[in-house]
Coordinates of C-alpha atoms in Angstrom, one line a residue:
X1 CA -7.8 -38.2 27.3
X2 CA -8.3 -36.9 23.7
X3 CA -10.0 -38.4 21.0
X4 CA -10.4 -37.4 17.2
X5 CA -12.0 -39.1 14.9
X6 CA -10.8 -38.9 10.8
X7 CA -13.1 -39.1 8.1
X8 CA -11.8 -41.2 5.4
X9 CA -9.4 -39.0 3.3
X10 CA -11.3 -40.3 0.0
X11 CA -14.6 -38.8 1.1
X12 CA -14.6 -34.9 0.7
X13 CA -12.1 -34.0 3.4
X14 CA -11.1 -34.5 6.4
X15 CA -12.7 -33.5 9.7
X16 CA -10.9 -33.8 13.0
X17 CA -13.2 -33.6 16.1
X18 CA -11.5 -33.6 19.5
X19 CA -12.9 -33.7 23.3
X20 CA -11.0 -33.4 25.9
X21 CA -11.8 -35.5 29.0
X22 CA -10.3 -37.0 32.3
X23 CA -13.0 -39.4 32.7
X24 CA -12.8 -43.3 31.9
X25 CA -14.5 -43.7 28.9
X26 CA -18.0 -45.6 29.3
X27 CA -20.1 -47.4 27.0
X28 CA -21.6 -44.2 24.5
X29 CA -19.0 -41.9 25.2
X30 CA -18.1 -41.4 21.4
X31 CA -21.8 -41.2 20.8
X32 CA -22.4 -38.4 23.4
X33 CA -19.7 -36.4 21.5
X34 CA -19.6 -37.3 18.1
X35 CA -23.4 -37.7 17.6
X36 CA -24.1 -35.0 14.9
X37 CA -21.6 -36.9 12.6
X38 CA -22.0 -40.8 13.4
X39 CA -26.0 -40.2 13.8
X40 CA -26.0 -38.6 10.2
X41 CA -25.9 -42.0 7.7
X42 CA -26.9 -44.4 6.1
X43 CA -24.6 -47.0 6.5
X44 CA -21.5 -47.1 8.7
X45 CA -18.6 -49.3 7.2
X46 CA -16.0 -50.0 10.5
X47 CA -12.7 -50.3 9.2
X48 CA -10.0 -52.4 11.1
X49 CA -8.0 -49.1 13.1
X50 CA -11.5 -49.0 14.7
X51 CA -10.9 -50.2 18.6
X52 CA -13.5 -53.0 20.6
X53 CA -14.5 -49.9 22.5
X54 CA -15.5 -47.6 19.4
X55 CA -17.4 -51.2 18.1
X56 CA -19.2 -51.5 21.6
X57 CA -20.6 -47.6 21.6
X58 CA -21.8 -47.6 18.1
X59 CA -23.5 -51.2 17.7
X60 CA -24.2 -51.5 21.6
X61 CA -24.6 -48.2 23.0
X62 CA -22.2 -49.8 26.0
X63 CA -19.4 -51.1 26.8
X64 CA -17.5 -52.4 29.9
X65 CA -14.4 -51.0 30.9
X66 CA -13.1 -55.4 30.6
X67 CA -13.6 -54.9 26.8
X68 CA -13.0 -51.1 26.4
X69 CA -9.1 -50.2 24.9
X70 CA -8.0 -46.4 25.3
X71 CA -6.8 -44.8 21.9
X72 CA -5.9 -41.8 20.0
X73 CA -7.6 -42.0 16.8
X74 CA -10.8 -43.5 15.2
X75 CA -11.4 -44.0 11.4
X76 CA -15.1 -43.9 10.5
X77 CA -15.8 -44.4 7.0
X78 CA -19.6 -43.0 6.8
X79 CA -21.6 -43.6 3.4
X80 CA -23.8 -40.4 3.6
X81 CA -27.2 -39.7 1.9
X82 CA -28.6 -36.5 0.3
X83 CA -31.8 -34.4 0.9
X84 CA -34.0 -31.6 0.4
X85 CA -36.1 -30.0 2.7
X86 CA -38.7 -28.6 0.1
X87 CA -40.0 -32.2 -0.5
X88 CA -43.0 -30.6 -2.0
X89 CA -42.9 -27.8 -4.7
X90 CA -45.9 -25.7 -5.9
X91 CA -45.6 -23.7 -9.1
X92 CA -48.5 -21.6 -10.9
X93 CA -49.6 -19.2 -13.1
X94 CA -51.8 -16.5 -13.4
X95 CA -52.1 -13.6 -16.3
X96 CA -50.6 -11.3 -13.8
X97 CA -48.2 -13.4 -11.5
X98 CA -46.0 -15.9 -12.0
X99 CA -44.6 -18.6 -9.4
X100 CA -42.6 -20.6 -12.2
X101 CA -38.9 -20.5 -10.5
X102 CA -38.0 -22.5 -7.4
X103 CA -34.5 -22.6 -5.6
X104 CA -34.1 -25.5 -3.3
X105 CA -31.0 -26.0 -0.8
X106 CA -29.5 -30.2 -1.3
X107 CA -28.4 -31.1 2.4
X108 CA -26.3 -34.2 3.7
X109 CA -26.8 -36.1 6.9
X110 CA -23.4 -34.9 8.2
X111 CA -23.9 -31.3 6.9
X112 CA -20.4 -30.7 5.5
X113 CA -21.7 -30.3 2.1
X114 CA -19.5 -31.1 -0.6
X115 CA -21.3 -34.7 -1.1
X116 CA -22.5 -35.2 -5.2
X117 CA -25.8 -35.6 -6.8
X118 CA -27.9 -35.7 -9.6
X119 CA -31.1 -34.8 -10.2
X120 CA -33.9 -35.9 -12.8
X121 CA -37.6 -35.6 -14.0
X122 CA -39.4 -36.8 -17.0
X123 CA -41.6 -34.1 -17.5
X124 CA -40.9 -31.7 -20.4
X125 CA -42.6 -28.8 -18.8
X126 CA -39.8 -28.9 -15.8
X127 CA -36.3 -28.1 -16.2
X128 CA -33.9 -29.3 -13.1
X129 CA -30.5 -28.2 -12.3
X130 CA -28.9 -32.1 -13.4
X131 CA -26.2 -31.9 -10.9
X132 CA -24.4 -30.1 -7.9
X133 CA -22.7 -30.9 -4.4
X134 CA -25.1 -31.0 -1.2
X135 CA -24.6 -27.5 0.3
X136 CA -25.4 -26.0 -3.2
X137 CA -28.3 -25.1 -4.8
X138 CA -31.2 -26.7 -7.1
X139 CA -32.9 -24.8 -9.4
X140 CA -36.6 -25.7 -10.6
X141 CA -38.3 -23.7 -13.6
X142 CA -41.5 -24.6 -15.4
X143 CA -42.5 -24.1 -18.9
X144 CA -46.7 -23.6 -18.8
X145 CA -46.6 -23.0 -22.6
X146 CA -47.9 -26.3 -23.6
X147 CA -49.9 -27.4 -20.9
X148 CA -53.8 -27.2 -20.2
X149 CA -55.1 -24.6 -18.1
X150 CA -57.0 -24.8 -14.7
X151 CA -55.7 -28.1 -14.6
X152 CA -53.3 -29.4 -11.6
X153 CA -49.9 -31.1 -13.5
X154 CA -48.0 -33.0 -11.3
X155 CA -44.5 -34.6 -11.7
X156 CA -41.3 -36.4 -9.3
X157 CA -37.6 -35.1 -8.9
X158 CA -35.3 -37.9 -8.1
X159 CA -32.3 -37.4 -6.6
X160 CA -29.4 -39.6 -5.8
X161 CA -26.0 -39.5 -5.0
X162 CA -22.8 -41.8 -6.8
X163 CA -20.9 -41.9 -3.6
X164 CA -20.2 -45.3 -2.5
X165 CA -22.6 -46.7 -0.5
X166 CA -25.3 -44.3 -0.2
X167 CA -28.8 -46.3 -0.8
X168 CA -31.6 -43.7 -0.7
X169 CA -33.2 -41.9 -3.0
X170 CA -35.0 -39.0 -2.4
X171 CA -38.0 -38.0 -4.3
X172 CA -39.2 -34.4 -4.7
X173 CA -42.7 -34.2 -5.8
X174 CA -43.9 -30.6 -8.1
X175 CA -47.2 -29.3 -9.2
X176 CA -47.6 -26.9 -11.6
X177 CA -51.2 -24.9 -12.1
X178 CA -51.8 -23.0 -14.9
X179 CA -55.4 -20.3 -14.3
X180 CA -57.0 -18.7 -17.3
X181 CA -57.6 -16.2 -15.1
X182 CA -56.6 -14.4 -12.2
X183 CA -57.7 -14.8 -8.1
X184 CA -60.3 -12.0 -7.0
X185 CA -58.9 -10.5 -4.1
X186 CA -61.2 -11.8 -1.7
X187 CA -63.0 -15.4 -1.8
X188 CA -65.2 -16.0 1.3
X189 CA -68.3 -18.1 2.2
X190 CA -70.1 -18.7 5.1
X191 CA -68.8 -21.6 7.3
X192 CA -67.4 -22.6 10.3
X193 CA -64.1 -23.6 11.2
X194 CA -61.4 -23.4 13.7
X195 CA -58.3 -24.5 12.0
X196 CA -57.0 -24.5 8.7
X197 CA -54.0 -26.2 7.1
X198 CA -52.8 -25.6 3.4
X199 CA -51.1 -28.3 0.8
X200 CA -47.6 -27.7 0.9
X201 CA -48.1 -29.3 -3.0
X202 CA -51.6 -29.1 -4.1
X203 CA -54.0 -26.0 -4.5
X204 CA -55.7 -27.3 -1.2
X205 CA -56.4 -26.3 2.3
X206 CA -57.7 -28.7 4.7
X207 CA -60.3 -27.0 7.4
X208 CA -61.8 -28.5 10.8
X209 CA -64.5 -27.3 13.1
X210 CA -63.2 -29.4 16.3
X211 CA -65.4 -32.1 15.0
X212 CA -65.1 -35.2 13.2
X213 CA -64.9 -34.2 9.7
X214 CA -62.3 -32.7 7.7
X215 CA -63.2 -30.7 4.7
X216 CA -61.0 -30.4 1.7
X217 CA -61.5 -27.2 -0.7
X218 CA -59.6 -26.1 -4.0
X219 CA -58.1 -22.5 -3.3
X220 CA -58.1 -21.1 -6.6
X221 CA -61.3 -22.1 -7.4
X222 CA -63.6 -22.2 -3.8
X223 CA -64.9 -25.8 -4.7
X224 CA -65.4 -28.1 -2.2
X225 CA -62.8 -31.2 -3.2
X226 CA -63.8 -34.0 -0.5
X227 CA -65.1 -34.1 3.1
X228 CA -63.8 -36.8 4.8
X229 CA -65.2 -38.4 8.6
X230 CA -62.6 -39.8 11.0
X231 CA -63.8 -43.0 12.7
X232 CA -62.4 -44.6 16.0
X233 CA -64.7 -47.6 16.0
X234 CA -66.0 -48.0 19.7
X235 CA -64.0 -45.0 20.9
X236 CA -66.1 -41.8 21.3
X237 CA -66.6 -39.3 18.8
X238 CA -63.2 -37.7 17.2
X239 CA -62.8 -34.1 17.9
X240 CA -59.9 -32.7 15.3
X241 CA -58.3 -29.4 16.4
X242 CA -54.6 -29.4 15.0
X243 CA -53.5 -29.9 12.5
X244 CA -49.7 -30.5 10.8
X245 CA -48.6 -31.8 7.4
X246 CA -45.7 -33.6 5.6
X247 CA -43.3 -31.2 3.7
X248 CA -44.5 -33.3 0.4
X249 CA -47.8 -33.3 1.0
X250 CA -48.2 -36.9 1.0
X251 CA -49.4 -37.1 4.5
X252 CA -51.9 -34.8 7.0
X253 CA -51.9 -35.5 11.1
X254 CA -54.7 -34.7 13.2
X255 CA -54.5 -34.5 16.8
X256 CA -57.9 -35.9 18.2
X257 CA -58.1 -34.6 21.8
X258 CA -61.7 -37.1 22.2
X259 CA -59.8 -40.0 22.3
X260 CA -55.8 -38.8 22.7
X261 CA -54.3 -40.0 19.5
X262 CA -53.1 -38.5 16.6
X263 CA -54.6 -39.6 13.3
X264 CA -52.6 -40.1 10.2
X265 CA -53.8 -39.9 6.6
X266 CA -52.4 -40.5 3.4
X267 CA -53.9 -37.5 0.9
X268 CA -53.7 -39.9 -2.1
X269 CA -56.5 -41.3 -2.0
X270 CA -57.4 -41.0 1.8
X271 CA -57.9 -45.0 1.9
X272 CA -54.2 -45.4 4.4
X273 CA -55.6 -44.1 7.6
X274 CA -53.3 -44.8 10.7
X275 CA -53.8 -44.2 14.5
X276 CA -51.1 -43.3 16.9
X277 CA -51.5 -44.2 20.4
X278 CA -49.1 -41.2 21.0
X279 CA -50.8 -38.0 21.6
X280 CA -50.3 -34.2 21.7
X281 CA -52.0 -30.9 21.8
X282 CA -49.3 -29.3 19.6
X283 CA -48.2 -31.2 16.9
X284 CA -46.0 -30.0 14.0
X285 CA -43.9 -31.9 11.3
X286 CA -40.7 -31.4 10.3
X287 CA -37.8 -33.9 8.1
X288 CA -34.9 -33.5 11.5
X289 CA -32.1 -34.5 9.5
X290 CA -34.6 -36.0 6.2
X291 CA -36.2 -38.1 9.2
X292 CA -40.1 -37.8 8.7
X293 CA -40.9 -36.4 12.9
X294 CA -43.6 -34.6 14.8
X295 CA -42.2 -32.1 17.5
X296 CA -44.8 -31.8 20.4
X297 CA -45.2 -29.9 23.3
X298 CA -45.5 -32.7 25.5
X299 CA -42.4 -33.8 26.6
X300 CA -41.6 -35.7 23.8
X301 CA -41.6 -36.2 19.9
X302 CA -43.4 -39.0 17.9
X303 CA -41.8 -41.2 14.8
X304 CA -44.1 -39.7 11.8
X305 CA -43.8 -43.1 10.3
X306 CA -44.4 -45.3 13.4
X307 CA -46.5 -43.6 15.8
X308 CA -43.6 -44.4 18.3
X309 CA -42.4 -41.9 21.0
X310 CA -38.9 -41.4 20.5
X311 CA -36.7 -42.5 23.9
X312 CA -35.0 -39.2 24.3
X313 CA -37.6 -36.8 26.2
X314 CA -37.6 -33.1 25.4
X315 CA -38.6 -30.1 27.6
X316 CA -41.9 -29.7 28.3
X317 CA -41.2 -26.4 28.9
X318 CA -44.7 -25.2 29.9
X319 CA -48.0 -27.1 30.0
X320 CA -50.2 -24.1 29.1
X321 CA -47.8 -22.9 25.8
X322 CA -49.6 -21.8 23.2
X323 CA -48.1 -22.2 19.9
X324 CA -45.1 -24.5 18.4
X325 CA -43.2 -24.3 15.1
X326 CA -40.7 -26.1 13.4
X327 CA -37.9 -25.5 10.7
X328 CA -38.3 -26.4 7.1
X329 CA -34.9 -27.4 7.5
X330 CA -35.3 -29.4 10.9
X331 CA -32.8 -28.6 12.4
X332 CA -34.7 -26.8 15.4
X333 CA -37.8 -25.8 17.0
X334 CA -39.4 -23.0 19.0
X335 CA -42.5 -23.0 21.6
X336 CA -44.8 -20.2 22.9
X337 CA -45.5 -19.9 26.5
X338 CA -48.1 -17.5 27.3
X339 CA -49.3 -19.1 30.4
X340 CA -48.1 -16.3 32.5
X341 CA -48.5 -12.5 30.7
X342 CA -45.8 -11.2 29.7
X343 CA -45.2 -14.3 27.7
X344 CA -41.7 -16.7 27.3
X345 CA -40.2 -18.3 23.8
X346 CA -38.0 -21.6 24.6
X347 CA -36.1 -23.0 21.2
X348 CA -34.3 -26.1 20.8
X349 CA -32.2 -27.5 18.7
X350 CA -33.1 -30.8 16.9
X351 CA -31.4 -34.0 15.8
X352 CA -31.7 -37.3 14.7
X353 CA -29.0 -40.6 15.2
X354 CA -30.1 -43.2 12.5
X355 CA -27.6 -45.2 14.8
X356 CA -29.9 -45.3 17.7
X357 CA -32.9 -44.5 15.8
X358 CA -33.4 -41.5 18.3
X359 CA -33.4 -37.7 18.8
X360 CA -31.6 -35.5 20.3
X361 CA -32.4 -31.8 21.5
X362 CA -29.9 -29.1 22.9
X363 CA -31.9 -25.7 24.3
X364 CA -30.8 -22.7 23.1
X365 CA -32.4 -20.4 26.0
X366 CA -34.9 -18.4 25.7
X367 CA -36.5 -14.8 25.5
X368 CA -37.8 -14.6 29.0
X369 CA -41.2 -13.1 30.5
X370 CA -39.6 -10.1 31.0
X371 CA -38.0 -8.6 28.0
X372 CA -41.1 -10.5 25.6
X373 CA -44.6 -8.9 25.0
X374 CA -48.0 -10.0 26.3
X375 CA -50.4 -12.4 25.4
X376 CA -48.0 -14.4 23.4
X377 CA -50.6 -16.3 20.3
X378 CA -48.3 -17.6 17.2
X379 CA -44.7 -18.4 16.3
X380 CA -43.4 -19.1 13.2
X381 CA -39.8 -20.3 12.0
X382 CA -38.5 -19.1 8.6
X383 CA -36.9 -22.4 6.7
X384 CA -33.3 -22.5 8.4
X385 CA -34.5 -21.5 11.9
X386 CA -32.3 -18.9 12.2
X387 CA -35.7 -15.9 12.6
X388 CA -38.8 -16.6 14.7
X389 CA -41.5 -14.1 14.0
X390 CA -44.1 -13.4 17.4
X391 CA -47.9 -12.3 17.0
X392 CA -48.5 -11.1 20.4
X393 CA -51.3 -8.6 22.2
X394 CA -49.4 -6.4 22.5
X395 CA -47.3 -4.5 21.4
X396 CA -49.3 -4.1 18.2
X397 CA -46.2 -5.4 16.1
X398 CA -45.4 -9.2 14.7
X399 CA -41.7 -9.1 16.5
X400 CA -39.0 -10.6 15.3
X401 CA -36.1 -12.8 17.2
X402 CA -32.7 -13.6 16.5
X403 CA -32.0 -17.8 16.8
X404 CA -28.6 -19.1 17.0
X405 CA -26.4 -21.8 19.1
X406 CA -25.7 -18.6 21.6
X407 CA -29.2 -18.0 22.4
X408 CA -32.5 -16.2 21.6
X409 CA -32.6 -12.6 21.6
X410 CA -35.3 -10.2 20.0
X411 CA -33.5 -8.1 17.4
X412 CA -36.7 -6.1 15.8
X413 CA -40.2 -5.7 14.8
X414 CA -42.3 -5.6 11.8
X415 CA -45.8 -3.1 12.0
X416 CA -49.2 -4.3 12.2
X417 CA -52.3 -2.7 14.6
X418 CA -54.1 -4.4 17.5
X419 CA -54.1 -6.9 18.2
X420 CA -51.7 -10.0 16.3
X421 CA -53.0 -13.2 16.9
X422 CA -51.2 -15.3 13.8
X423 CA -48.4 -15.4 11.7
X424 CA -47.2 -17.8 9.0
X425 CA -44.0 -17.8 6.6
X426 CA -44.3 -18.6 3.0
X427 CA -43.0 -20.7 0.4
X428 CA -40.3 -17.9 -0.2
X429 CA -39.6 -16.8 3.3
X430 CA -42.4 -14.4 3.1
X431 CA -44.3 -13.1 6.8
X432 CA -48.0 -13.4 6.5
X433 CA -49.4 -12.3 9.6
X434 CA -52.8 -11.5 10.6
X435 CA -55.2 -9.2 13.4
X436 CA -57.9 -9.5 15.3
X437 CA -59.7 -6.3 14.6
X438 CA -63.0 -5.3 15.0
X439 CA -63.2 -2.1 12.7
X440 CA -60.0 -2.4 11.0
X441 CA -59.2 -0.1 8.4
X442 CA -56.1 -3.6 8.0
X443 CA -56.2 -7.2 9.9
X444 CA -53.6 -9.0 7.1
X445 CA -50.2 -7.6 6.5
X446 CA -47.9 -9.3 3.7
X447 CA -43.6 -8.9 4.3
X448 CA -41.1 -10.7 2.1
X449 CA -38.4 -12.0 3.3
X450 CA -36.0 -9.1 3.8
X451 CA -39.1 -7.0 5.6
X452 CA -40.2 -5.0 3.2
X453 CA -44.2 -4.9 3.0
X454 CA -45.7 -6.3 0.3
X455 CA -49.5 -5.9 0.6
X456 CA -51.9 -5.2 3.8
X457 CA -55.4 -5.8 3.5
X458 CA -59.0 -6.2 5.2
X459 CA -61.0 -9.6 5.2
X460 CA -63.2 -9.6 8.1
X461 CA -66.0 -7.2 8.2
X462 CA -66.6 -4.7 11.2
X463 CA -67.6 -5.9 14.3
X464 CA -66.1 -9.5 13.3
X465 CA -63.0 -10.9 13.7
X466 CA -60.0 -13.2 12.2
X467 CA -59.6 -16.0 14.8
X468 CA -55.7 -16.4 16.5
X469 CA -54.0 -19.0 15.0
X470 CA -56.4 -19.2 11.8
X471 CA -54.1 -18.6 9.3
X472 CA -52.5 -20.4 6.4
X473 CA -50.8 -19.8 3.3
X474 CA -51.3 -22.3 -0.2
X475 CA -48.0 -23.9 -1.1
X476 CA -47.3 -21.2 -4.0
X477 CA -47.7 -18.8 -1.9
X478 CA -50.4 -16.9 -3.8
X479 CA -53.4 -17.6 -1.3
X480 CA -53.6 -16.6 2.1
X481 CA -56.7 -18.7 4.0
X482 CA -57.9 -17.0 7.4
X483 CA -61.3 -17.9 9.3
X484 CA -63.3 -15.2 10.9
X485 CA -65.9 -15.3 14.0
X486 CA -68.7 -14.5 11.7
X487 CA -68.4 -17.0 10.9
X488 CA -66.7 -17.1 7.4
X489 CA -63.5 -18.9 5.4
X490 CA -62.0 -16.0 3.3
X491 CA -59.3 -16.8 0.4
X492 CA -57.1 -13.6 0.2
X493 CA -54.7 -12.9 -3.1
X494 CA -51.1 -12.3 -1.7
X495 CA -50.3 -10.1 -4.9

């Protein structure tokens, strides 16, 4: 049997998706096949050339085969929404460097672009790109002339859409610092810490010491902002150790491996503190298709909103893995496995059914133990998924792999020294990766996004060490925060 479904000819076009099939359809079948465009809305409006059966699947999830009617053709009109991965936007300035220019891709829900919006702010210091189709293009640019320096301005985007039916509105939120002065290349104190996590909006990074507490310091100026104590009433004492973070910054999650939950924060005014019953070792955050998620290595991933486990299960994969990272985009994931030397990368494809309320995964493969390096420590995703970069033992190189619906395949290297234990990408697809070397004369190199080397450096002194996985990057990009077995926190200038 075939089956298409039409889009309504007065949306943007009109997309024919077929299946072929000799099976009797069951309760879902549309679903299983047509997911990535029914899933992606708002609001579905059935019109009357729908069938009892196509009714069944989308509000029931099953049908019987008593109420089910064969046909040819299904007529979905979907009301689609609008939104942008870069939810968060940091902008500064220094005497010497400038971040005042940010381009942001609009996306749709049933990513065919093509869908309208505008776009507004009241500031006067930020000019937005008014209008455009998802698919295209916004462009943010700040004017710093008239604004007071060493002082954090903040303002909202809105976006919205004039297409029938679409109810959201997506908010963007941008901060703009202005410094009388410029970073010294190297900010350190003494203190100790085992993860680190920057603002994806504010000039903060967030640092734990597998305690309790989470301290809060400004990274242009080294002040301590707040320190903040997590409580679990009778439960035994929290121990924090990762860490993720929502793309606008409005929300941190700490996974609290005394008591198996994963604490959730509001970094307004820290006073909306929420516990999910729902735990993981790895957690990161991503928007998988503008829905607010945390990807685990567990088998599963958790609602960011709820605290619920999804229903759909996802590969574990490998209890010892090491490392996870996620898509600014969200549209896919990848996990290190370094339980067995050499090491394995599995990466998944992500996505989310608002009919369902669910998520969906599709493995892309992997690079296998074989053709990877040893002692796998840190992944990271650039913002579409489409390049993983590796921090491994060895070889002394961040490596780089290939991700696409055919597969995973390594397709390069960038150089570094012995022995990689991080790497992070930047605000502008930048690789940040950092070394654990005892005598240096380099343990942080700087790429941008088309591999060229920007800036190498040294930050830990001889005979210490920058921890694996101990390094972040500020949301502008100009700050690079790594902790060192001294033990130290060292704020390094990216330009």
């Amino acid at each position: 049997m075939k089956l298409s479904m039409q889009f309504k000819n007065n949306f943007v076009k009109t997309l024919n998706k077929s299946v072929e099939t000799n099976q009797k359809p069951a309760g879902g079948f549309l679903i299983a096949h047509f997911k990535r465009y029914i899933g992606k809305n708002m609001k579905i409006k059935i019109v009357k050339q729908l069938s009892l059966f196509l009714i069944c699947s989308i509000l029931l999830s099953a049908c019987n085969s008593e109420t089910s009617k064969q046909q040819d053709k299904y007529s979905v009109d979907i009301a689609p929404t609008v939104y942008v991965p870069d939810q968060g936007v940091a902008l500064s300035k220094f005497p010497s460097k400038s971040n005042l220019v940010k381009t942001i891709k609009v996306l749709d829900y049933l990513d065919i672009g093509g869908i309208d919006w505008n776009a507004t702010s009241s500031a006067k210091w930020l000019t937005v790109t008014s209008s455009g189709l998802s698919g295209e293009y916004m462009t943010l640019t700040a004017d710093p002339s008239l604004l007071a320096k060493d002082t954090l301005h903040e303002t909202n985007i809105y976006l919205v859409s004039n297409y029938e039916g679409v109810e959201s509105i997506e908010e963007i939120t941008v901060t703009l610092w202005i410094s009388a002065s410029d970073l010294p290349e190297i900010r350190e104190f003494a203190a100790s810490y085992t993860h680190a996590t920057a603002d994806p909006v504010r000039p903060y990074v967030y640092l734990t010491d597998e305690t309790d507490t989470i301290d809060i310091f400004n990274l242009y100026t080294g002040n301590l902002i707040d320190s903040l104590t997590i409580s679990n009433g009778t439960g035994p004492t929290s121990t924090i150790t990762e860490h993720a973070i929502s793309n606008n910054g409005k929300y941190i999650f700490l996974s609290d491996t005394a008591n198996n939950k994963i604490v959730r924060i509001a970094l307004d005014d820290y006073s909306d503190v929420m516990t999910f019953d729902n735990w993981a070792r790895l957690i990161e955050f991503t928007r998988v298709d503008g829905y607010p998620v945390l990807v685990t290595n567990e088998g599963y991933a958790i609602d960011a909103i709820t605290g619920k486990k999804f229903n759909t299960t996802t590969p574990i994969l490998d209890h010892a893995n090491y490392a996870i990272s996620a898509s600014l985009f969200g549209n896919r994931y990848c996990i290190l496995n370094s339980f067995i030397s050499p090491y394995s990368i599995d990466c998944l494809n992500i996505s989310f059914s608002k009919v369902d309320h669910d998520i969906s995964t599709v493995s892309l493969g992997d690079v296998s133990h074989e053709s990877a390096g040893y002692n796998g420590k840190d992944i990271a995703l650039n913002a579409d998924g489409s390049i993983a970069y590796i921090a491994q033992g060895n070889p002394y190189e961040f490596t780089k792999v290939s991700i696409d619906d055919t597969g995973v395949n390594i397709i390069g290297s960038l150089p570094a020294d012995a022995y990689p234990g991080s790497v992070e990408i930047g605000p502008d697809g930048q690789l940040f990766g950092s070394i654990t070397s005892y005598f240096g004369p380099h343990d942080i190199w700087i790429y941008d996004k088309n591999d060229s080397l920007i800036k190498m450096g040294y930050v830990s002194e001889e005979a210490t060490v920058v921890l694996d996985r101990a390094l972040t990057v500020s949301g502008d990009g100009s700050v690079a925060v790594l902790l060192t077995d001294d033990p130290k926190v060292v704020f390094y200038r990216s330009y």
